[in-house]
mmCIF file of C-alpha atoms (C1' of nucleotides) in Angstrom:
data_model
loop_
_atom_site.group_PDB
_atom_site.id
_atom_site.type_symbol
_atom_site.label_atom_id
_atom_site.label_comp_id
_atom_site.label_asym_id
_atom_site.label_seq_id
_atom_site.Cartn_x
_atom_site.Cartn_y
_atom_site.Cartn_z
ATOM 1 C CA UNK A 728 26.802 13.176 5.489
ATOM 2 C CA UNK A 729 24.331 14.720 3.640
ATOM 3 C CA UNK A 730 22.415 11.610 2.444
ATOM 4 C CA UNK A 731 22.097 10.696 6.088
ATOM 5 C CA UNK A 732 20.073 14.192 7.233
ATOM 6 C CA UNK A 733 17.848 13.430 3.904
ATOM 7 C CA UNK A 734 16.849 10.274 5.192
ATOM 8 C CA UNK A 735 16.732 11.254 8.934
ATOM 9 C CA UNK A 736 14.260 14.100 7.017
ATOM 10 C CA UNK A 737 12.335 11.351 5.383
ATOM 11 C CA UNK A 738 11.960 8.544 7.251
ATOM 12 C CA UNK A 739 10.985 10.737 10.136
ATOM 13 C CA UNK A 740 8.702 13.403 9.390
ATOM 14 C CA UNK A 741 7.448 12.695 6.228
ATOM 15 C CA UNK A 742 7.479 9.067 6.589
ATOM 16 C CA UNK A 743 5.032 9.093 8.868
ATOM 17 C CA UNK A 744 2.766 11.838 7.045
ATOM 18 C CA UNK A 745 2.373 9.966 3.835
ATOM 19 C CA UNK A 746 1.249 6.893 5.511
ATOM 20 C CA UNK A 747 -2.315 8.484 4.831
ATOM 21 C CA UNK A 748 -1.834 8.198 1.296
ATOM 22 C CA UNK A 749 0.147 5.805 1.041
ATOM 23 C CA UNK A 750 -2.120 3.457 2.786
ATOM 24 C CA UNK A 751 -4.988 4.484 0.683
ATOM 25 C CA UNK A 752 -3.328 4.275 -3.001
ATOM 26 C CA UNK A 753 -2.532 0.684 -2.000
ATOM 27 C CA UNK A 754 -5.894 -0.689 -3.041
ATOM 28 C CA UNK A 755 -6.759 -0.860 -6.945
ATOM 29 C CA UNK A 756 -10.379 0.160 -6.186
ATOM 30 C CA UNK A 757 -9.856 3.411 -4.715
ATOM 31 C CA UNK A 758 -7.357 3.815 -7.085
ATOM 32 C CA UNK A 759 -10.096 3.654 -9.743
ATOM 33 C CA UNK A 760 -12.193 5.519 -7.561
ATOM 34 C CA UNK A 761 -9.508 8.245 -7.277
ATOM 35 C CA UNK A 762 -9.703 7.858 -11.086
ATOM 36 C CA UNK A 763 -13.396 8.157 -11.473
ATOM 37 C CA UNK A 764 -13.440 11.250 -9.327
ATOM 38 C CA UNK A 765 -11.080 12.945 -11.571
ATOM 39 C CA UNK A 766 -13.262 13.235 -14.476
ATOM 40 C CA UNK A 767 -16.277 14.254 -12.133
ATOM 41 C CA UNK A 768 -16.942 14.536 -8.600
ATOM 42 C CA UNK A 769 -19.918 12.302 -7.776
ATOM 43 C CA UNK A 770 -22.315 10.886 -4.569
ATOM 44 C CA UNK A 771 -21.099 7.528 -3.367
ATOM 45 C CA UNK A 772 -24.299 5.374 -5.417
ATOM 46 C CA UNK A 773 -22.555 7.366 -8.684
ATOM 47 C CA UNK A 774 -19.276 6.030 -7.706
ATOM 48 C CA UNK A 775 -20.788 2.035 -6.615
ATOM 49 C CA UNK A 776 -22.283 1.783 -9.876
ATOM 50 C CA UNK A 777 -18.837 1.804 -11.362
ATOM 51 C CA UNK A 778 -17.643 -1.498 -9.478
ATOM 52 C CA UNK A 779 -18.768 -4.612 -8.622
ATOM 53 C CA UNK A 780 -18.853 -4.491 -4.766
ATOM 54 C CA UNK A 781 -21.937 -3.208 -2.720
ATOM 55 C CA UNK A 782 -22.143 0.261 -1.667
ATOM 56 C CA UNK A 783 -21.175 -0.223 1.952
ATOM 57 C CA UNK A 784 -17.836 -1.281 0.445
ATOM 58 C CA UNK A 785 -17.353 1.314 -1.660
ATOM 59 C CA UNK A 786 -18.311 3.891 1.432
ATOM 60 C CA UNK A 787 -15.382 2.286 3.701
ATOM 61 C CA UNK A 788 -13.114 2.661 0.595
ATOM 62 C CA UNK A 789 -13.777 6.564 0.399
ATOM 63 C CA UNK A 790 -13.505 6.835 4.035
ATOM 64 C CA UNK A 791 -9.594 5.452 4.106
ATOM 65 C CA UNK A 792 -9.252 8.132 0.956
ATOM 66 C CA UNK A 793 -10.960 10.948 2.769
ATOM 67 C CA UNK A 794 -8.473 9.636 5.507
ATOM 68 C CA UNK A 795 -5.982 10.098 3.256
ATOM 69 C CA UNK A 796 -6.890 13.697 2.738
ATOM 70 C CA UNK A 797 -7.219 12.561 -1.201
ATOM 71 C CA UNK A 798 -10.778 13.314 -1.470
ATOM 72 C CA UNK A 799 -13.404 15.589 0.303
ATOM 73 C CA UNK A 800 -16.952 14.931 1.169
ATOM 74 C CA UNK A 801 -19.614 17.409 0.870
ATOM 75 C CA UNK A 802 -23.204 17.241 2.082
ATOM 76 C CA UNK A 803 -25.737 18.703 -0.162
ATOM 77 C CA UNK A 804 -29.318 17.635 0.969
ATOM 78 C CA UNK A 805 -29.164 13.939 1.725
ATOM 79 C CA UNK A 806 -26.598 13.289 -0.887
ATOM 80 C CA UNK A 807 -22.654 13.546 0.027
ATOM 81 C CA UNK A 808 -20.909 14.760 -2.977
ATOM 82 C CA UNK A 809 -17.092 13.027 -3.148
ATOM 83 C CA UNK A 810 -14.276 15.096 -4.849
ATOM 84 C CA UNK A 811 -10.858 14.356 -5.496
ATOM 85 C CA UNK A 812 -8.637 16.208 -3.641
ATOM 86 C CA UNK A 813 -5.185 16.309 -5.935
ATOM 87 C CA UNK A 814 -3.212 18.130 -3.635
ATOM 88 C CA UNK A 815 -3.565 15.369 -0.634
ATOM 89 C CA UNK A 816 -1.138 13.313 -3.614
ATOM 90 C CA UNK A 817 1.467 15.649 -3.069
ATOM 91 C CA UNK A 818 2.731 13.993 0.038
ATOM 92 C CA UNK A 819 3.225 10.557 -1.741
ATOM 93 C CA UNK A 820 4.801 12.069 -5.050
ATOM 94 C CA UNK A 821 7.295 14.660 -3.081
ATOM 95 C CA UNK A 822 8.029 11.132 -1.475
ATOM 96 C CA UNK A 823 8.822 9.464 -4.695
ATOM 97 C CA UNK A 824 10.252 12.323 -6.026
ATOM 98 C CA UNK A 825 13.014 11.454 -3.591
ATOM 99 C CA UNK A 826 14.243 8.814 -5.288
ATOM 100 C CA UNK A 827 14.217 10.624 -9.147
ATOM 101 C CA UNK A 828 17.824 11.433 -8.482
ATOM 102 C CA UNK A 829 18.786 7.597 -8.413
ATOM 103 C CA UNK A 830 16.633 6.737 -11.431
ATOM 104 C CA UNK A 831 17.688 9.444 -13.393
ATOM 105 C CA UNK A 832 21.267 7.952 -13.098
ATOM 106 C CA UNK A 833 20.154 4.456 -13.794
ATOM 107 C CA UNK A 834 17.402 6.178 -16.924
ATOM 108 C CA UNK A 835 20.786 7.515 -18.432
ATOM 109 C CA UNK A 836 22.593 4.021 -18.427
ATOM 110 C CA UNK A 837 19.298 2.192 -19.397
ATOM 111 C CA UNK A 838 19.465 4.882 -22.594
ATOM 112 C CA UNK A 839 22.689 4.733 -23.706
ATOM 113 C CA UNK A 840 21.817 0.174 -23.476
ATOM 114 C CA UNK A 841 18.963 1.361 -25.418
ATOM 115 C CA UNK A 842 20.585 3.304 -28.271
ATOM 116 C CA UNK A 843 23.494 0.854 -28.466
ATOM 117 C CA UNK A 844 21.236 -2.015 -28.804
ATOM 118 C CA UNK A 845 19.404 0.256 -32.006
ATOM 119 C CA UNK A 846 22.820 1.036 -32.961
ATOM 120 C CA UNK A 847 23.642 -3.033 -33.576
ATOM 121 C CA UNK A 848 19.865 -4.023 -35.178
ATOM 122 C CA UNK A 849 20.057 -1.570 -37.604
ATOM 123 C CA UNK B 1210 -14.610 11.547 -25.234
ATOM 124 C CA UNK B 1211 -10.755 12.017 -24.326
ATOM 125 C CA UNK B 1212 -11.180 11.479 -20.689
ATOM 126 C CA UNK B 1213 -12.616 8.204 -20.729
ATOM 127 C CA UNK B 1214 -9.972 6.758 -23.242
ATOM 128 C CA UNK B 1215 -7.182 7.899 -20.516
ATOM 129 C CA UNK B 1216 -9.287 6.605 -17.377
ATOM 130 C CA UNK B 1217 -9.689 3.256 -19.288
ATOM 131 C CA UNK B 1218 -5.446 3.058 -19.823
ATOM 132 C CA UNK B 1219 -5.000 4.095 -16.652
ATOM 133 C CA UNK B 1220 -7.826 1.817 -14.712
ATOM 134 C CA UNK B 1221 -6.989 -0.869 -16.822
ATOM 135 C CA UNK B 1222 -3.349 -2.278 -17.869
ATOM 136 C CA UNK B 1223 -1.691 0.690 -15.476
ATOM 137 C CA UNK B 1224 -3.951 -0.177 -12.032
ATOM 138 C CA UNK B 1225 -2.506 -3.728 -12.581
ATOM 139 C CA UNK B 1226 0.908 -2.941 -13.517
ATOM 140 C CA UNK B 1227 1.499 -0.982 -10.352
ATOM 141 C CA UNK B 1228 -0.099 -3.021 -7.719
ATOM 142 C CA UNK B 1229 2.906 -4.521 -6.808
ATOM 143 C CA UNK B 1230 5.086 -1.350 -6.287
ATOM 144 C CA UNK B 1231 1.806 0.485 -4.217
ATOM 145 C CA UNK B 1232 1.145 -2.681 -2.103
ATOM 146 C CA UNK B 1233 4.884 -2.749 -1.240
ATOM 147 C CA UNK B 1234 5.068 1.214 -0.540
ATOM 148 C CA UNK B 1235 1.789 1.141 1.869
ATOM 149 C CA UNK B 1236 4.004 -0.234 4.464
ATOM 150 C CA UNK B 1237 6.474 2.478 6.348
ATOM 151 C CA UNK B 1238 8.975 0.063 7.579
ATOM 152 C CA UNK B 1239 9.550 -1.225 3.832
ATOM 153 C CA UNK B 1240 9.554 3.040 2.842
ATOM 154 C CA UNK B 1241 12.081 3.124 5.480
ATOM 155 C CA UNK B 1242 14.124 0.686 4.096
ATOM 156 C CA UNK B 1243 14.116 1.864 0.658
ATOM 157 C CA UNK B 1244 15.261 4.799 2.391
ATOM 158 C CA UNK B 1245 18.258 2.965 3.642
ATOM 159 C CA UNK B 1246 18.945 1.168 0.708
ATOM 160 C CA UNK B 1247 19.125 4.440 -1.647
ATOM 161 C CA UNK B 1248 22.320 5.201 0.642
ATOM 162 C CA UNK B 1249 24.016 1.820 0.183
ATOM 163 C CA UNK B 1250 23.347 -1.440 -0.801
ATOM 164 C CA UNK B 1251 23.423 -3.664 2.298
ATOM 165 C CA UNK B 1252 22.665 -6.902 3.500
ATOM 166 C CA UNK B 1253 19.810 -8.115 5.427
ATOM 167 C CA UNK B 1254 21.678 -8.489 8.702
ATOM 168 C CA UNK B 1255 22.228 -5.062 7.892
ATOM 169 C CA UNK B 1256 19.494 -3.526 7.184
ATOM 170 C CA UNK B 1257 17.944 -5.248 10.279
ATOM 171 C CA UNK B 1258 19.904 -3.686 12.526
ATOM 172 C CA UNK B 1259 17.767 -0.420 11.630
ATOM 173 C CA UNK B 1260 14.816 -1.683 12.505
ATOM 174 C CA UNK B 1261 13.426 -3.254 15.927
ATOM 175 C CA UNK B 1262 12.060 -6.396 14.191
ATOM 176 C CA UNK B 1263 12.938 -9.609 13.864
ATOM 177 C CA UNK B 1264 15.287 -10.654 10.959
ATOM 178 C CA UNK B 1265 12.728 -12.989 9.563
ATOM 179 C CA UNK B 1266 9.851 -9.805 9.079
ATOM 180 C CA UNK B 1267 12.597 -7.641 7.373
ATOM 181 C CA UNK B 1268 13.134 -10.661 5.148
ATOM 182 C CA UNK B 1269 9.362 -11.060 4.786
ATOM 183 C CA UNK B 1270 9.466 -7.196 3.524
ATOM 184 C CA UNK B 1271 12.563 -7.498 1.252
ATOM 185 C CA UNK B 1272 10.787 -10.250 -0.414
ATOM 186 C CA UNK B 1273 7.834 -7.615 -1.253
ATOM 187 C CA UNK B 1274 9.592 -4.961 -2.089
ATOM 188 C CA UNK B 1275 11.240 -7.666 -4.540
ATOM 189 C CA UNK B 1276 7.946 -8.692 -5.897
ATOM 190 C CA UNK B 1277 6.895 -5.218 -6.431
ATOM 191 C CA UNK B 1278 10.766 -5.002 -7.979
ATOM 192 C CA UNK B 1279 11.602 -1.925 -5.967
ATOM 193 C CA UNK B 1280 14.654 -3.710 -5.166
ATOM 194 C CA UNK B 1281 16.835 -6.787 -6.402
ATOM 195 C CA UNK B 1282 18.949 -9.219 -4.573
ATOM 196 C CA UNK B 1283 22.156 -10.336 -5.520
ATOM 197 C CA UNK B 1284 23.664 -13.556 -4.307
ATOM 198 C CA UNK B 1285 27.666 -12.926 -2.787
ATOM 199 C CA UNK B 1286 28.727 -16.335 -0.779
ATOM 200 C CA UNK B 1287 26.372 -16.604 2.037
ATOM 201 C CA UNK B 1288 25.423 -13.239 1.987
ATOM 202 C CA UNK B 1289 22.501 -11.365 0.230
ATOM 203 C CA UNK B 1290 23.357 -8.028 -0.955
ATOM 204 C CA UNK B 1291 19.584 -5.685 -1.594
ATOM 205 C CA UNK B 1292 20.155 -3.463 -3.716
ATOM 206 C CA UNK B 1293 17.518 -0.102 -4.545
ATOM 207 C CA UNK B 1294 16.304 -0.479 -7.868
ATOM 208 C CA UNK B 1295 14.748 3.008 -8.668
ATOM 209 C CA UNK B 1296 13.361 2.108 -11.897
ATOM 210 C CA UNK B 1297 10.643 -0.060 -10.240
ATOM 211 C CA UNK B 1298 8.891 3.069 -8.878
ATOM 212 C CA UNK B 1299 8.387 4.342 -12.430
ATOM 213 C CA UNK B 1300 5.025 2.803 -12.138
ATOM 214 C CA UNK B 1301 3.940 4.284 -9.220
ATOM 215 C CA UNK B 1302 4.824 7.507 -10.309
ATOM 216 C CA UNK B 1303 3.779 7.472 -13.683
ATOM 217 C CA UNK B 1304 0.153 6.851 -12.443
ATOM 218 C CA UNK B 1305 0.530 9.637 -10.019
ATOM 219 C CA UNK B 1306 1.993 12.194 -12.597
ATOM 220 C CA UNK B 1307 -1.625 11.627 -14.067
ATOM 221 C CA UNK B 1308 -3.075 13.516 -11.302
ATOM 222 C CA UNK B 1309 -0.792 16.757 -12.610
ATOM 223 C CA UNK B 1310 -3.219 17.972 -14.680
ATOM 224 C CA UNK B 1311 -5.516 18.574 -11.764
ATOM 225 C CA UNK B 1312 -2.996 20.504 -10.350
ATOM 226 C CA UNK B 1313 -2.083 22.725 -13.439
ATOM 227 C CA UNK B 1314 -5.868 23.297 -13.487
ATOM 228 C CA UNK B 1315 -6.657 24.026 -9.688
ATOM 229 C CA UNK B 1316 -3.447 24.822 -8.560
ATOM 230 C CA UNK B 1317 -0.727 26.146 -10.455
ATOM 231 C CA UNK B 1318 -0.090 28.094 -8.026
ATOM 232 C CA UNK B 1319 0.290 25.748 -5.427
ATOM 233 C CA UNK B 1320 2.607 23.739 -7.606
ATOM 234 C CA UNK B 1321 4.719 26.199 -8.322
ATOM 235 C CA UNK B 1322 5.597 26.489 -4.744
ATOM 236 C CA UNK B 1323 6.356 23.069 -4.823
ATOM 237 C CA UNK B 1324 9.037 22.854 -7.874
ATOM 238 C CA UNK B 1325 10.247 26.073 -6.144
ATOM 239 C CA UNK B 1326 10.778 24.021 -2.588
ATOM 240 C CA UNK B 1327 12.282 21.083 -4.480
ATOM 241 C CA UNK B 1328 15.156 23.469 -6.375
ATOM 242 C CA UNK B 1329 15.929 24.821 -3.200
ATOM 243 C CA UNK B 1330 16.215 21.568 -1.334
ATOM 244 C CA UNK B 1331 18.529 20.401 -4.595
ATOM 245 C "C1'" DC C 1373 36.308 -31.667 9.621
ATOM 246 C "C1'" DT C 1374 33.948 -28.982 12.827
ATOM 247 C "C1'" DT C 1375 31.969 -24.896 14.109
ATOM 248 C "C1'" DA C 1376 30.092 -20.391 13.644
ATOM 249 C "C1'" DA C 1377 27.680 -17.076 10.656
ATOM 250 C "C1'" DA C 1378 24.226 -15.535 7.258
ATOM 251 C "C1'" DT C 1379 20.314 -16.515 5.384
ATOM 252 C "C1'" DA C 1380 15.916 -19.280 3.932
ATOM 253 C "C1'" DG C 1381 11.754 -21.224 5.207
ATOM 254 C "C1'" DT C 1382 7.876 -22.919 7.939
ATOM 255 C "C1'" DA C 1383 4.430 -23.031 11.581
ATOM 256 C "C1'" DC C 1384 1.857 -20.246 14.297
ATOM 257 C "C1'" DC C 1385 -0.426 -16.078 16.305
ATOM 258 C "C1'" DT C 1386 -2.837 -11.572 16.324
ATOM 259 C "C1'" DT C 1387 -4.504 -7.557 13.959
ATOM 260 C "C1'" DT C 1388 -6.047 -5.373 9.824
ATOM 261 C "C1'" DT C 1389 -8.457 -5.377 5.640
ATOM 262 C "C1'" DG C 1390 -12.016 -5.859 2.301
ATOM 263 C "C1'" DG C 1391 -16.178 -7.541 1.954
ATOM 264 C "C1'" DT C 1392 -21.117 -8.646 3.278
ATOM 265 C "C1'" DT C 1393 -25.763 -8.199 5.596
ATOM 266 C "C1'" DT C 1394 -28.759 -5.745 8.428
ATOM 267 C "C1'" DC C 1395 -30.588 -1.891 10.750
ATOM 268 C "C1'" DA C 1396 -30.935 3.237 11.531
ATOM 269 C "C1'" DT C 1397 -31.349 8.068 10.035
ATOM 270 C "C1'" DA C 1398 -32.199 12.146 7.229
ATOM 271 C "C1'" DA C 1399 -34.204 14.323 3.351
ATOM 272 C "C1'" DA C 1400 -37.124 14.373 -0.963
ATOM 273 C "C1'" DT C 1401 -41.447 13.234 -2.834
ATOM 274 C "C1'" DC C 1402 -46.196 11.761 -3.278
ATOM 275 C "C1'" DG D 1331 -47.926 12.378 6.943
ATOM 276 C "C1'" DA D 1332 -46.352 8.291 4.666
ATOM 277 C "C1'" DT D 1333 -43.027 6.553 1.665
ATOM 278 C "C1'" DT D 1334 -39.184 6.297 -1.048
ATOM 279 C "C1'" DT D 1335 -34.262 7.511 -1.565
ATOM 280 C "C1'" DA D 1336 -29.419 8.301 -0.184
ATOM 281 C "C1'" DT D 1337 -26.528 7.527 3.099
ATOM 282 C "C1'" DG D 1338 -24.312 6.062 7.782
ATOM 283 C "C1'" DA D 1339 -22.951 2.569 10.878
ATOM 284 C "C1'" DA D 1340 -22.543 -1.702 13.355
ATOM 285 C "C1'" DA D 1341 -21.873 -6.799 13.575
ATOM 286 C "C1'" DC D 1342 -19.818 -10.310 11.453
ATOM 287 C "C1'" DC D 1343 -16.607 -13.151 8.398
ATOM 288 C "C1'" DA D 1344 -12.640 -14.883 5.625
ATOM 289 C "C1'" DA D 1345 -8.339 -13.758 4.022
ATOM 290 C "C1'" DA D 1346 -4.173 -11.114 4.091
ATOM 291 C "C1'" DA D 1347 -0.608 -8.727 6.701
ATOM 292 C "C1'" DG D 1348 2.879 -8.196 10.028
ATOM 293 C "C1'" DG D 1349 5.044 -10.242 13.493
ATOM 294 C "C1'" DT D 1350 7.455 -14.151 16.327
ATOM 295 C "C1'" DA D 1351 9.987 -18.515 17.298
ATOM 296 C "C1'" DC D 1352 12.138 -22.392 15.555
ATOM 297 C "C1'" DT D 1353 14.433 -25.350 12.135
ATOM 298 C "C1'" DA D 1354 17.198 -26.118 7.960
ATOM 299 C "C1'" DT D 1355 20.750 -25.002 4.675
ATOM 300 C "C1'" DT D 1356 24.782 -22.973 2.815
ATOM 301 C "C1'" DT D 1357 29.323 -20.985 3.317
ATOM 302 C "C1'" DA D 1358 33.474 -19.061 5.931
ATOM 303 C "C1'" DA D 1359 36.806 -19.893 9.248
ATOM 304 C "C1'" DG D 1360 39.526 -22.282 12.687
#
DNA sequence: CTTAAATAGTACCTTTTGGTTTCATAAATC
DNA sequence: GATTTATGAAACCAAAAGGTACTATTTAAG
């Protein structure tokens, strides 16, 4: 079947290369960081003055994200310069985009409920 | 300034919203199993018998993949039938698709590859 | 009615995680 | 050269996570 050599594909391979990212976007701080970063790519006291945990903290939470490969760490002088990496994301959205093909099918049932529903208010 | 009113929707209301479907996507046995369960509904004897865990941890996942409602569970005599829901993972990928724009910007190249790969793969 | 099957739930254990405090190091700056 | 300044890293801690074993409950089946 061809569902079952998509999900040998998935759950082997890439299952285990999104784990990375996945791991990392599981936290709602370095999900603000990853945030943050997007506007402007900043040292790690830019980035602790944002949130409400000491700096130490915030330097283990961009380590899981440069694990991750979702942000990259540049020295300049004695100041390491964190940027978002957007491409390391790709791994977790082609992931997700897995599934689009079952939600589109349940996103055109949910519509139709949705315009039938209008169709008795008004 | 534009950016900050999107970082504050995003880092706000949509950082809570999807904590539940990240937390229950950081773990690759309950990936897996959404894996599984976007080929067939099945029960949790079932969908143990992928796994080499005990029944009682794939229940423990089940339950968070309910929480984060990436799945529901429908009652059928003494069995429970898991079923994918698809919609749940709008969340997750909604706050990805943020991180698009960084990829038109840097990248369009890159991404174009990408939607290339995914209509040959369809 | 009794028994087997499918699941729920709890107690318990070990590892990981997110956080802190403290100390060390490297580079500007005076 | 001495002193801030920015960061790295280790030791430690409480809570959460992932797992097991065991017990209880509900439902099919004989």
């Amino acid at each position: 079947m061809i569902s079952e050599i998509q999900s040998d594909k998935l759950s082997n391979s890439n299952l285990i290369e999104t784990q990375g990212a996945f791991r990392a976007l599981s936290d709602p701080t370095r999900r603000g960081i990853l945030m943050l970063l997007s506007e402007q790519e900043m040292t790690i006291g830019d980035v602790s003055e944002h949130f409400d945990i000491t700096r130490a903290a915030v330097k283990k939470h961009l380590n899981i994200l440069e694990e991750g490969a979702l942000i990259s760490v540049h020295a300049s002088g004695r100041e390491r310069i964190n940027r978002l990496e957007p491409l390391g994301l790709k791994s977790a959205v082609d992931w997700l985009n897995y599934f689009n093909q079952f939600w589109d099918e349940k996103l055109s049932a949910l519509q139709q409920a949705v315009e039938d529903e209008q169709n008795n208010q008004n």
